[in-house]
Amino acid sequence: MVNCLGKLKVVLAACGLLVVCMQLAVVPVTAQEGHPLKGSWLGTWAGNKALGNDVLIVMTWDGKNITGTINPGTDNIPIKSASLNPEGWLVHIEADAKDKAGSALTFVIDGKIENLPLASRSITGTWKDNKGGTGAFRIGRQ
Amino acid sequence: MNLRVLRGFFFVAAFAVASTPLVLAHHEPLAKFDDKKPVTLTGVVSLVDWRNPHVHVFMNVKTGAAGDLANWAIELESPIDLEESGWSHDTLHPGDKITVEGMAARNGSRQAWGRSVVVSTTGRKILNSTVAPPPMPLQAHPTPRWPDGQPRLGGAAAGTQGYWAFPSATALVESGVNAPMDAWGLLKNIADAPKVAPMQPWALKLYTERQRRFLQDDPMYLNCKPPGGPRQFQLSPGLQLVEDRTHQRVFVLIGSGNNNYRIIYTDGRSHQGQVGGDDENPLFYGRSVARWEGDTLVADTRGFNEDFWFTNGGLPHTDQLKLIEKLSRPNYDTLKYDLSVDDPGAYTRPWSASWTLRWVADREMPRHLCQENRS
C-alpha cells in the first residue's frame, strides 16, 4: 500500500509538471506592442575581453531617437547613436566606453530583430570595437 | 516504473494535450482560415459544440469510394451572433445531414470556417450570420436628456434598457481616407496600408506585418487583453455608458473582450493617478478626464501602456499616445464618436477619425467573454 502511494505521488508530480510545461509552451507570452526596440535586453557579446561576455542594454524611444545605456549600474555606457531600419528590422548601435586601463573603446553593434511579434523577441548579429575585438552578439528582450 | 505507472502517466499526458488551450480564440477568421481554399463538405452532424467564442459543428464526411469517414470541425460565429440571426443550440442535431460551404484551415487540418450551412433533407439554408442594425425611425426621435437638460449618453429614461452597438466603422482609418477593410480591420488591399494613418516608418512596417499575418498576433484575442482606447467603441457586441452623476464619472462597459470597464472622470480632477493602483502606472485604458462642452462630452485620455492594440486592424501606438474623444448624441438612436489621435512616438502628425453607433433599445447588452484564450 505504501509502495502504491509512493508511485502514485511520482506519477501525479510528473503529470503535473507535464501539464504546466505544455501550457507554458503553448500560451503566448504577453507582448510589448510599442516601438520594437523599447525595453530591457539581456544577452551576450561573445569574446568581449574588456567588459565580459554578458551584456544588458536598456533602450527607449521618444518618437525621434533611440536612447539608452549599456550595462547600467556597472559600466554605464551611454548609447551614442542607435537606429532601426524597418526594412529587415536591422539594428545599428554605437557607444563609446573605456577599458579597465582607461583607454577609449568604441563599440559598434549590428544586428537584426528576430521574432518581432513576440515580447521575447531577440537581436542577433555581431559586435566589434576599435581595438580589433569582435564576436557574435545576441540579446533577448526581457 | 511499471506498466500501470506508465499507463497512468500517458493517460494524464493525453488529458494535458486535450486541455491545452487553442492558440486562437475569437479571432479574425482569415487568421486561421484561407479564403483561397474554398471547400464544400456534405456529411452527417456528429456533435454541436455551442460555446463561446465560436460554435463548432463536427461532421462525418465520406472520403473515397470505400466509405471511410473523416471527422471535420466546422467553425461558426459566436453563439451571440448566431442567435441574432435566428440560430439556437437546437437548430442542428447529431444525425442531421448537412452541406457546408466555407474555407479550409491554413494549416491543412480538417477544419473549415462555415459560410453556408444547408440541411440536405429540406434544402433549408440555416446559416445567415449577417446581423443588421435595427431600422432607423423615419423621423429621428429627440435626444433624451436629464432634468437639467444635459444629454443622456448612456440610457433613455429610468428603468429602460439598451446599449450602443453596430459601429459604422470597426477599425481606425484617418477621416477622409478610403481604405476598404473587413469587420476585423484587415485591409482588402495591403497596398492601402500607408493611407490608413500617418505612420512613422517603423509603425507602418509593423502594421503591414501584422496585416500580412492576418492579425493573428492580436493580444485581445491571443491573451484576452483589454481593448483600450477607441477600440472599445468598435466592438461588435457593443458597449454601455453608465453615467454616475452622483460621483461625476462615466463608466464604459464592454460586452466582449475580458468584460473590463473604463472610467471617465467628470469631477475636474487632473490626469495624475489618484486611485490606488493607477498612480503613474501606464494603463490599458489610460486616465480619462472629461468636461462638457455644450451637448458634447470631451474626454482627454493619456497614460496608456503599450501592451494592447488600440484598434481592430493592428495600428501601433506608444506610451506617448494622447486621445481626445468627443461623445455626443445628436438624436435618440445615434451616438457620435469623434476622435483625435496624437502619438508622436508612432505617427508623424496628429490625425482624426469619426464614426457613429446605434442605440439598441429594450435589450440587455450581450456578454461575450474571451475567457483567457480558452474556447
Short mmCIF file of C-alpha atoms in Angstrom, two decimals:
data_model
loop_
_atom_site.label_atom_id
_atom_site.label_comp_id
_atom_site.label_asym_id
_atom_site.label_seq_id
_atom_site.Cartn_x
_atom_site.Cartn_y
_atom_site.Cartn_z
CA MET A 1 0.00 0.00 0.00
CA VAL A 2 2.77 2.40 0.97
CA ASN A 3 4.61 1.42 -2.23
CA CYS A 4 1.49 2.15 -4.33
CA LEU A 5 1.02 5.59 -2.72
CA GLY A 6 4.64 6.40 -3.44
CA LYS A 7 4.25 5.52 -7.11
CA LEU A 8 1.02 7.49 -7.28
CA LYS A 9 2.78 10.57 -5.93
CA VAL A 10 5.54 10.20 -8.51
CA VAL A 11 3.01 9.85 -11.32
CA LEU A 12 0.97 12.84 -10.14
CA ALA A 13 4.06 15.00 -9.75
CA ALA A 14 5.34 14.05 -13.22
CA CYS A 15 1.97 14.64 -14.78
CA GLY A 16 1.52 17.97 -13.05
CA LEU A 17 4.91 19.06 -14.32
CA LEU A 18 3.99 17.90 -17.81
CA VAL A 19 0.71 19.86 -17.80
CA VAL A 20 2.48 23.03 -16.63
CA CYS A 21 5.19 22.63 -19.26
CA MET A 22 2.66 22.11 -22.04
CA GLN A 23 0.60 25.12 -21.03
CA LEU A 24 3.71 27.28 -20.90
CA ALA A 25 4.80 26.01 -24.28
CA VAL A 26 1.52 26.86 -25.97
CA VAL A 27 0.20 30.05 -24.34
CA PRO A 28 1.93 33.03 -25.94
CA VAL A 29 3.68 35.44 -23.60
CA THR A 30 2.37 38.95 -23.23
CA ALA A 31 3.71 41.19 -25.94
CA GLN A 32 5.02 44.71 -25.62
CA GLU A 33 3.36 46.27 -28.63
CA GLY A 34 5.05 49.68 -28.96
CA HIS A 35 8.38 50.52 -30.57
CA PRO A 36 10.21 47.22 -31.19
CA LEU A 37 13.48 48.30 -29.51
CA LYS A 38 11.97 49.71 -26.33
CA GLY A 39 12.71 47.71 -23.20
CA SER A 40 15.45 45.83 -21.38
CA TRP A 41 17.58 43.40 -23.33
CA LEU A 42 19.83 40.78 -21.80
CA GLY A 43 22.37 38.56 -23.55
CA THR A 44 25.95 38.16 -24.63
CA TRP A 45 28.61 39.77 -26.79
CA ALA A 46 30.87 36.80 -27.14
CA GLY A 47 34.62 37.31 -26.68
CA ASN A 48 34.44 40.81 -25.25
CA LYS A 49 37.63 40.80 -23.17
CA ALA A 50 37.22 44.37 -21.98
CA LEU A 51 33.74 44.11 -20.49
CA GLY A 52 33.00 40.40 -20.30
CA ASN A 53 30.60 38.21 -22.25
CA ASP A 54 27.36 39.28 -20.59
CA VAL A 55 25.59 42.43 -21.66
CA LEU A 56 22.46 44.29 -20.57
CA ILE A 57 21.06 47.06 -22.75
CA VAL A 58 18.15 49.31 -21.83
CA MET A 59 16.62 51.27 -24.69
CA THR A 60 13.76 53.70 -25.08
CA TRP A 61 12.14 55.67 -27.91
CA ASP A 62 10.98 59.29 -27.71
CA GLY A 63 9.40 59.42 -31.14
CA LYS A 64 12.58 60.58 -32.90
CA ASN A 65 15.58 58.98 -31.22
CA ILE A 66 16.52 55.69 -29.67
CA THR A 67 18.46 56.28 -26.48
CA GLY A 68 19.71 54.03 -23.74
CA THR A 69 22.53 52.58 -21.69
CA ILE A 70 24.74 49.52 -21.95
CA ASN A 71 25.27 47.72 -18.66
CA PRO A 72 23.53 50.30 -16.44
CA GLY A 73 24.81 50.23 -12.89
CA THR A 74 28.16 48.69 -13.77
CA ASP A 75 29.73 50.07 -16.96
CA ASN A 76 27.06 52.77 -17.55
CA ILE A 77 27.91 53.19 -21.22
CA PRO A 78 25.52 55.65 -22.86
CA ILE A 79 24.39 54.75 -26.35
CA LYS A 80 25.89 57.37 -28.66
CA SER A 81 23.63 56.54 -31.56
CA ALA A 82 21.19 53.84 -32.43
CA SER A 83 18.94 53.23 -35.40
CA LEU A 84 16.32 50.79 -36.54
CA ASN A 85 15.74 50.17 -40.22
CA PRO A 86 12.24 48.70 -40.54
CA GLU A 87 13.21 47.13 -43.87
CA GLY A 88 14.60 43.90 -42.44
CA TRP A 89 14.36 45.22 -38.87
CA LEU A 90 18.09 45.98 -38.88
CA VAL A 91 19.57 47.45 -35.71
CA HIS A 92 22.73 49.57 -35.50
CA ILE A 93 24.15 50.74 -32.17
CA GLU A 94 27.28 52.76 -31.41
CA ALA A 95 28.70 53.51 -27.98
CA ASP A 96 31.90 54.97 -26.53
CA ALA A 97 33.42 53.41 -23.42
CA LYS A 98 36.72 52.93 -21.65
CA ASP A 99 38.54 49.75 -20.83
CA LYS A 100 39.94 48.95 -17.41
CA ALA A 101 43.16 50.79 -18.27
CA GLY A 102 41.14 53.89 -19.12
CA SER A 103 41.76 53.89 -22.84
CA ALA A 104 38.95 54.68 -25.24
CA LEU A 105 36.80 51.90 -26.67
CA THR A 106 34.25 52.39 -29.40
CA PHE A 107 31.68 49.68 -29.84
CA VAL A 108 29.63 49.10 -32.96
CA ILE A 109 26.81 46.57 -32.92
CA ASP A 110 24.90 45.44 -36.00
CA GLY A 111 22.06 43.01 -35.72
CA LYS A 112 18.58 42.03 -36.74
CA ILE A 113 15.39 41.67 -34.72
CA GLU A 114 14.12 38.09 -34.69
CA ASN A 115 10.58 37.02 -33.70
CA LEU A 116 9.24 40.55 -33.96
CA PRO A 117 5.65 39.80 -32.83
CA LEU A 118 6.80 38.26 -29.55
CA ALA A 119 7.64 40.04 -26.32
CA SER A 120 10.56 37.63 -26.10
CA ARG A 121 11.99 38.93 -29.37
CA SER A 122 15.75 38.94 -29.81
CA ILE A 123 18.51 40.76 -31.67
CA THR A 124 21.27 38.72 -33.25
CA GLY A 125 24.33 39.94 -35.09
CA THR A 126 27.90 40.95 -34.42
CA TRP A 127 29.80 43.45 -32.28
CA LYS A 128 33.19 44.98 -32.85
CA ASP A 129 35.41 47.56 -31.19
CA ASN A 130 38.20 49.86 -32.33
CA LYS A 131 40.86 47.54 -30.95
CA GLY A 132 40.12 44.57 -33.11
CA GLY A 133 37.71 42.87 -30.79
CA THR A 134 34.73 41.25 -32.50
CA GLY A 135 32.28 38.43 -31.99
CA ALA A 136 28.73 37.22 -32.03
CA PHE A 137 26.07 39.37 -30.43
CA ARG A 138 22.75 38.13 -29.11
CA ILE A 139 20.32 39.78 -26.73
CA GLY A 140 16.77 38.90 -25.83
CA ARG A 141 14.05 41.23 -24.65
CA GLN A 142 13.16 40.73 -21.00
CA MET B 1 8.32 2.42 -13.35
CA ASN B 2 5.96 -0.47 -14.08
CA LEU B 3 3.31 -0.69 -16.80
CA ARG B 4 0.49 0.66 -14.64
CA VAL B 5 2.52 3.70 -13.68
CA LEU B 6 3.38 4.35 -17.32
CA ARG B 7 -0.26 3.91 -18.31
CA GLY B 8 -1.31 6.49 -15.74
CA PHE B 9 1.36 8.85 -16.96
CA PHE B 10 0.22 8.65 -20.56
CA PHE B 11 -3.44 8.98 -19.56
CA VAL B 12 -2.76 12.30 -17.86
CA ALA B 13 -0.47 13.34 -20.72
CA ALA B 14 -3.36 12.79 -23.12
CA PHE B 15 -5.58 14.87 -20.84
CA ALA B 16 -2.97 17.60 -20.86
CA VAL B 17 -2.93 17.65 -24.65
CA ALA B 18 -6.72 17.76 -24.81
CA SER B 19 -6.91 20.59 -22.28
CA THR B 20 -4.28 22.71 -23.93
CA PRO B 21 -5.93 25.98 -24.92
CA LEU B 22 -6.37 26.83 -28.57
CA VAL B 23 -3.86 29.39 -29.69
CA LEU B 24 -6.53 31.47 -31.34
CA ALA B 25 -9.76 32.23 -29.58
CA HIS B 26 -12.39 34.58 -31.02
CA HIS B 27 -10.49 35.94 -33.98
CA GLU B 28 -10.35 37.32 -37.47
CA PRO B 29 -11.39 34.19 -39.49
CA LEU B 30 -8.63 34.78 -42.03
CA ALA B 31 -6.05 34.43 -39.24
CA LYS B 32 -6.87 30.73 -39.23
CA PHE B 33 -8.67 30.02 -42.50
CA ASP B 34 -7.67 30.66 -46.09
CA ASP B 35 -10.19 32.34 -48.40
CA LYS B 36 -8.14 30.98 -51.33
CA LYS B 37 -9.08 27.42 -50.24
CA PRO B 38 -12.86 27.10 -50.70
CA VAL B 39 -14.34 23.84 -49.51
CA THR B 40 -17.74 22.14 -49.85
CA LEU B 41 -18.48 19.29 -47.45
CA THR B 42 -21.50 17.02 -47.22
CA GLY B 43 -21.90 14.75 -44.24
CA VAL B 44 -23.67 13.94 -41.02
CA VAL B 45 -23.52 16.04 -37.87
CA SER B 46 -21.82 14.19 -35.02
CA LEU B 47 -21.71 16.97 -32.42
CA VAL B 48 -22.70 20.61 -31.96
CA ASP B 49 -20.45 22.43 -29.51
CA TRP B 50 -22.46 25.55 -28.63
CA ARG B 51 -19.87 27.66 -26.85
CA ASN B 52 -18.09 30.99 -26.93
CA PRO B 53 -16.13 32.31 -28.61
CA HIS B 54 -17.06 30.16 -31.62
CA VAL B 55 -19.69 27.48 -32.16
CA HIS B 56 -18.27 24.30 -33.70
CA VAL B 57 -20.23 21.74 -35.67
CA PHE B 58 -18.47 18.41 -36.06
CA MET B 59 -19.49 16.33 -39.05
CA ASN B 60 -18.54 12.99 -40.56
CA VAL B 61 -17.69 13.25 -44.24
CA LYS B 62 -17.27 10.26 -46.56
CA THR B 63 -13.84 10.09 -48.15
CA GLY B 64 -13.39 7.92 -51.21
CA ALA B 65 -15.39 5.03 -52.55
CA ALA B 66 -14.57 2.73 -49.64
CA GLY B 67 -16.87 4.77 -47.43
CA ASP B 68 -14.22 5.78 -44.94
CA LEU B 69 -15.29 8.67 -42.73
CA ALA B 70 -13.32 11.73 -41.80
CA ASN B 71 -14.47 14.00 -38.99
CA TRP B 72 -14.38 17.71 -39.84
CA ALA B 73 -14.73 20.61 -37.41
CA ILE B 74 -16.78 23.47 -38.84
CA GLU B 75 -16.18 26.74 -37.06
CA LEU B 76 -19.00 29.29 -36.97
CA GLU B 77 -19.58 32.69 -35.42
CA SER B 78 -20.20 33.10 -31.69
CA PRO B 79 -23.48 31.95 -30.10
CA ILE B 80 -24.44 35.63 -29.77
CA ASP B 81 -24.02 36.27 -33.46
CA LEU B 82 -25.81 33.05 -34.43
CA GLU B 83 -28.71 33.77 -32.09
CA GLU B 84 -29.02 37.24 -33.62
CA SER B 85 -29.51 35.57 -36.99
CA GLY B 86 -32.04 33.01 -35.83
CA TRP B 87 -29.96 30.06 -34.70
CA SER B 88 -30.28 28.30 -31.40
CA HIS B 89 -28.46 25.36 -29.90
CA ASP B 90 -31.37 23.21 -31.14
CA THR B 91 -31.09 24.22 -34.79
CA LEU B 92 -28.84 21.28 -35.65
CA HIS B 93 -28.73 17.83 -34.07
CA PRO B 94 -26.39 14.85 -34.34
CA GLY B 95 -27.58 12.75 -37.27
CA ASP B 96 -28.67 15.70 -39.43
CA LYS B 97 -27.27 15.56 -42.95
CA ILE B 98 -25.85 18.91 -43.98
CA THR B 99 -23.82 20.58 -46.71
CA VAL B 100 -21.31 23.19 -45.64
CA GLU B 101 -19.60 25.72 -47.85
CA GLY B 102 -16.68 27.60 -46.42
CA MET B 103 -12.93 27.95 -46.42
CA ALA B 104 -10.37 25.44 -45.22
CA ALA B 105 -7.79 25.93 -42.48
CA ARG B 106 -4.42 27.36 -43.46
CA ASN B 107 -2.59 24.57 -41.62
CA GLY B 108 -4.20 21.79 -43.67
CA SER B 109 -6.12 20.29 -40.76
CA ARG B 110 -9.70 19.10 -41.18
CA GLN B 111 -11.18 22.40 -40.05
CA ALA B 112 -13.25 24.85 -42.05
CA TRP B 113 -14.92 28.20 -41.47
CA GLY B 114 -18.59 27.79 -42.32
CA ARG B 115 -20.08 30.44 -44.59
CA SER B 116 -23.16 28.47 -45.54
CA VAL B 117 -24.91 25.51 -43.91
CA VAL B 118 -27.80 23.77 -45.68
CA VAL B 119 -29.86 20.89 -44.27
CA SER B 120 -29.75 18.33 -47.06
CA THR B 121 -33.14 16.74 -46.42
CA THR B 122 -35.10 20.00 -46.58
CA GLY B 123 -32.79 22.25 -48.58
CA ARG B 124 -33.18 24.86 -45.84
CA LYS B 125 -30.27 27.23 -45.54
CA ILE B 126 -29.80 27.73 -41.84
CA LEU B 127 -26.65 29.83 -41.70
CA ASN B 128 -27.09 33.50 -42.29
CA SER B 129 -24.82 35.30 -39.88
CA THR B 130 -25.38 38.74 -41.36
CA VAL B 131 -26.51 40.85 -38.44
CA ALA B 132 -28.11 44.15 -39.32
CA PRO B 133 -28.74 47.12 -37.04
CA PRO B 134 -32.32 47.91 -36.13
CA PRO B 135 -34.01 50.16 -38.71
CA MET B 136 -33.81 53.89 -38.09
CA PRO B 137 -37.16 55.55 -37.46
CA LEU B 138 -38.43 57.63 -40.36
CA GLN B 139 -38.33 60.69 -38.16
CA ALA B 140 -35.47 60.92 -35.66
CA HIS B 141 -36.53 60.88 -32.02
CA PRO B 142 -35.13 63.67 -29.88
CA THR B 143 -32.09 63.23 -27.70
CA PRO B 144 -33.11 62.05 -24.23
CA ARG B 145 -31.97 64.44 -21.52
CA TRP B 146 -31.51 64.63 -17.78
CA PRO B 147 -33.76 67.04 -15.84
CA ASP B 148 -31.02 69.68 -16.03
CA GLY B 149 -31.00 69.44 -19.83
CA GLN B 150 -27.74 67.55 -20.25
CA PRO B 151 -27.95 64.77 -22.86
CA ARG B 152 -28.24 61.24 -21.53
CA LEU B 153 -25.38 59.39 -23.19
CA GLY B 154 -25.99 56.07 -21.57
CA GLY B 155 -29.71 55.50 -21.46
CA ALA B 156 -33.13 56.70 -22.38
CA ALA B 157 -35.19 57.04 -19.23
CA ALA B 158 -35.06 55.49 -15.80
CA GLY B 159 -35.87 51.80 -15.92
CA THR B 160 -35.38 51.37 -19.66
CA GLN B 161 -32.75 49.10 -21.10
CA GLY B 162 -30.45 49.43 -24.04
CA TYR B 163 -26.87 49.68 -25.23
CA TRP B 164 -24.75 51.02 -28.07
CA ALA B 165 -23.68 48.73 -30.91
CA PHE B 166 -23.32 48.50 -34.68
CA PRO B 167 -20.41 50.93 -35.02
CA SER B 168 -20.33 52.45 -38.51
CA ALA B 169 -16.55 51.85 -38.54
CA THR B 170 -14.95 48.81 -36.91
CA ALA B 171 -11.33 49.87 -37.41
CA LEU B 172 -9.48 53.16 -37.22
CA VAL B 173 -8.85 54.95 -40.50
CA GLU B 174 -7.99 58.62 -40.81
CA SER B 175 -11.01 60.74 -41.74
CA GLY B 176 -11.40 61.13 -45.47
CA VAL B 177 -9.29 58.08 -46.36
CA ASN B 178 -10.78 55.26 -48.42
CA ALA B 179 -9.07 52.01 -47.39
CA PRO B 180 -11.57 49.12 -47.56
CA MET B 181 -11.27 46.56 -44.73
CA ASP B 182 -13.26 43.67 -43.35
CA ALA B 183 -15.03 43.83 -39.99
CA TRP B 184 -11.83 42.92 -38.14
CA GLY B 185 -9.76 45.68 -39.73
CA LEU B 186 -7.99 43.50 -42.29
CA LEU B 187 -7.25 45.53 -45.40
CA LYS B 188 -8.72 44.28 -48.65
CA ASN B 189 -5.61 45.58 -50.37
CA ILE B 190 -2.35 45.67 -48.40
CA ALA B 191 -1.10 48.46 -50.67
CA ASP B 192 -3.57 50.75 -48.87
CA ALA B 193 -1.59 50.43 -45.60
CA PRO B 194 0.26 53.76 -45.92
CA LYS B 195 -3.06 55.57 -46.40
CA VAL B 196 -4.70 54.33 -43.20
CA ALA B 197 -2.95 56.80 -40.87
CA PRO B 198 0.22 58.95 -40.97
CA MET B 199 2.51 56.32 -39.50
CA GLN B 200 6.23 56.63 -38.87
CA PRO B 201 8.26 54.16 -40.98
CA TRP B 202 8.68 51.61 -38.18
CA ALA B 203 4.98 51.78 -37.32
CA LEU B 204 3.95 51.36 -40.95
CA LYS B 205 6.20 48.35 -41.32
CA LEU B 206 4.89 46.81 -38.11
CA TYR B 207 1.27 47.49 -39.14
CA THR B 208 1.93 45.92 -42.54
CA GLU B 209 3.46 42.83 -40.97
CA ARG B 210 0.51 42.46 -38.60
CA GLN B 211 -1.81 42.69 -41.60
CA ARG B 212 0.24 40.18 -43.58
CA ARG B 213 -0.11 37.76 -40.65
CA PHE B 214 -3.91 38.18 -40.84
CA LEU B 215 -3.98 39.86 -37.41
CA GLN B 216 -3.20 36.58 -35.68
CA ASP B 217 -0.95 38.36 -33.12
CA ASP B 218 -3.81 40.48 -31.77
CA PRO B 219 -3.33 40.48 -27.97
CA MET B 220 -7.05 40.94 -27.36
CA TYR B 221 -7.77 37.57 -28.94
CA LEU B 222 -4.47 35.93 -28.07
CA ASN B 223 -4.11 37.00 -24.45
CA CYS B 224 -7.53 38.40 -23.54
CA LYS B 225 -6.02 41.90 -23.18
CA PRO B 226 -8.39 44.86 -22.77
CA PRO B 227 -9.33 46.83 -25.90
CA GLY B 228 -8.03 50.20 -24.71
CA GLY B 229 -8.69 53.49 -26.45
CA PRO B 230 -11.17 53.79 -29.30
CA ARG B 231 -11.32 50.03 -29.77
CA GLN B 232 -13.95 49.90 -27.02
CA PHE B 233 -16.23 51.76 -29.40
CA GLN B 234 -15.57 49.41 -32.32
CA LEU B 235 -16.52 46.04 -30.84
CA SER B 236 -19.45 44.28 -32.45
CA PRO B 237 -21.11 43.09 -29.19
CA GLY B 238 -21.41 46.73 -28.16
CA LEU B 239 -20.95 48.80 -25.02
CA GLN B 240 -22.85 50.57 -22.30
CA LEU B 241 -22.23 54.07 -20.97
CA VAL B 242 -23.28 54.26 -17.33
CA GLU B 243 -23.46 57.85 -16.11
CA ASP B 244 -22.82 58.07 -12.37
CA ARG B 245 -23.76 61.71 -11.86
CA THR B 246 -23.52 61.43 -8.07
CA HIS B 247 -19.81 60.65 -8.25
CA GLN B 248 -19.25 62.57 -11.52
CA ARG B 249 -17.93 59.78 -13.68
CA VAL B 250 -18.98 57.74 -16.67
CA PHE B 251 -18.33 54.01 -16.84
CA VAL B 252 -17.70 52.44 -20.23
CA LEU B 253 -18.67 48.77 -20.03
CA ILE B 254 -17.95 46.37 -22.85
CA GLY B 255 -19.93 43.24 -23.58
CA SER B 256 -16.98 41.42 -25.07
CA GLY B 257 -13.24 41.01 -24.63
CA ASN B 258 -12.47 40.44 -20.98
CA ASN B 259 -15.62 42.34 -19.89
CA ASN B 260 -13.46 45.05 -18.36
CA TYR B 261 -14.53 48.64 -17.76
CA ARG B 262 -13.12 52.12 -18.12
CA ILE B 263 -13.87 55.20 -16.02
CA ILE B 264 -14.13 58.69 -17.48
CA TYR B 265 -13.93 61.21 -14.64
CA THR B 266 -16.02 64.36 -14.95
CA ASP B 267 -15.20 65.77 -11.50
CA GLY B 268 -12.49 68.14 -12.65
CA ARG B 269 -9.55 66.07 -11.49
CA SER B 270 -6.16 66.18 -13.17
CA HIS B 271 -4.51 63.40 -15.17
CA GLN B 272 -2.39 62.40 -12.22
CA GLY B 273 -3.23 58.97 -10.88
CA GLN B 274 -5.47 59.37 -7.86
CA VAL B 275 -6.82 55.88 -7.39
CA GLY B 276 -4.87 53.19 -5.58
CA GLY B 277 -3.09 51.13 -8.18
CA ASP B 278 -3.09 53.65 -11.00
CA ASP B 279 -0.53 56.06 -9.55
CA GLU B 280 1.55 56.86 -12.59
CA ASN B 281 1.34 53.31 -13.92
CA PRO B 282 0.63 53.24 -17.63
CA LEU B 283 -2.79 51.64 -18.03
CA PHE B 284 -4.73 49.72 -20.67
CA TYR B 285 -7.45 52.39 -20.64
CA GLY B 286 -5.21 55.30 -19.69
CA ARG B 287 -6.54 58.04 -17.44
CA SER B 288 -9.60 59.81 -18.79
CA VAL B 289 -10.80 63.18 -17.58
CA ALA B 290 -13.70 64.87 -19.30
CA ARG B 291 -15.75 68.03 -19.38
CA TRP B 292 -18.97 69.03 -21.08
CA GLU B 293 -18.78 71.47 -23.97
CA GLY B 294 -22.42 72.20 -24.73
CA ASP B 295 -24.02 68.86 -25.56
CA THR B 296 -20.68 67.12 -26.14
CA LEU B 297 -18.63 65.23 -23.57
CA VAL B 298 -14.96 65.84 -24.34
CA ALA B 299 -12.64 63.22 -22.82
CA ASP B 300 -8.87 63.75 -22.67
CA THR B 301 -7.05 60.45 -22.13
CA ARG B 302 -3.36 59.72 -21.69
CA GLY B 303 -1.17 57.38 -19.63
CA PHE B 304 -1.63 54.32 -21.84
CA ASN B 305 0.62 51.28 -21.69
CA GLU B 306 1.86 49.55 -24.85
CA ASP B 307 0.52 46.07 -24.16
CA PHE B 308 -2.56 46.18 -26.37
CA TRP B 309 -3.82 47.13 -29.83
CA PHE B 310 -5.85 50.32 -29.61
CA THR B 311 -7.90 49.47 -32.71
CA ASN B 312 -9.02 46.49 -34.72
CA GLY B 313 -6.55 46.01 -37.54
CA GLY B 314 -3.38 46.50 -35.50
CA LEU B 315 -2.35 50.16 -35.84
CA PRO B 316 0.62 50.55 -33.45
CA HIS B 317 0.78 53.05 -30.61
CA THR B 318 3.30 54.02 -27.93
CA ASP B 319 3.02 55.25 -24.36
CA GLN B 320 3.05 58.80 -25.77
CA LEU B 321 -0.50 58.29 -27.03
CA LYS B 322 -2.98 61.05 -26.18
CA LEU B 323 -6.60 60.86 -27.24
CA ILE B 324 -9.33 63.47 -27.38
CA GLU B 325 -12.71 61.77 -27.68
CA LYS B 326 -15.89 63.74 -28.27
CA LEU B 327 -19.12 61.92 -27.44
CA SER B 328 -22.46 63.34 -28.43
CA ARG B 329 -25.98 62.06 -29.01
CA PRO B 330 -27.50 64.05 -31.87
CA ASN B 331 -30.72 62.05 -31.65
CA TYR B 332 -32.23 59.21 -29.62
CA ASP B 333 -30.72 56.42 -31.72
CA THR B 334 -27.26 57.75 -32.55
CA LEU B 335 -24.04 58.16 -30.59
CA LYS B 336 -21.43 60.21 -32.42
CA TYR B 337 -17.79 59.46 -31.63
CA ASP B 338 -15.12 61.89 -32.83
CA LEU B 339 -11.51 61.01 -32.12
CA SER B 340 -8.21 62.89 -32.31
CA VAL B 341 -5.05 60.78 -32.06
CA ASP B 342 -1.78 62.38 -31.00
CA ASP B 343 1.09 59.92 -30.65
CA PRO B 344 4.45 61.38 -31.71
CA GLY B 345 6.03 58.01 -30.92
CA ALA B 346 4.24 56.23 -33.76
CA TYR B 347 2.73 58.89 -36.06
CA THR B 348 4.17 61.84 -37.97
CA ARG B 349 1.33 64.21 -37.02
CA PRO B 350 -1.96 64.22 -35.12
CA TRP B 351 -4.90 62.77 -37.02
CA SER B 352 -8.59 62.13 -36.52
CA ALA B 353 -11.38 59.68 -37.18
CA SER B 354 -15.11 59.64 -36.62
CA TRP B 355 -18.00 57.20 -36.59
CA THR B 356 -21.40 56.55 -35.08
CA LEU B 357 -23.02 53.79 -33.03
CA ARG B 358 -26.66 52.74 -32.93
CA TRP B 359 -28.87 52.53 -29.87
CA VAL B 360 -30.27 49.03 -29.33
CA ALA B 361 -33.38 49.65 -27.27
CA ASP B 362 -35.10 47.40 -24.75
CA ARG B 363 -32.35 44.82 -24.69
CA GLU B 364 -29.57 43.85 -22.34
CA MET B 365 -26.09 44.09 -23.80
CA PRO B 366 -24.95 40.59 -24.83
CA ARG B 367 -21.99 39.17 -22.93
CA HIS B 368 -19.14 37.54 -24.75
CA LEU B 369 -16.13 36.73 -22.59
CA CYS B 370 -12.79 35.99 -24.22
CA GLN B 371 -12.17 33.52 -21.39
CA GLU B 372 -8.42 33.80 -21.26
CA ASN B 373 -7.91 32.12 -24.60
CA ARG B 374 -9.99 29.05 -23.79
CA SER B 375 -12.56 28.39 -26.41
#
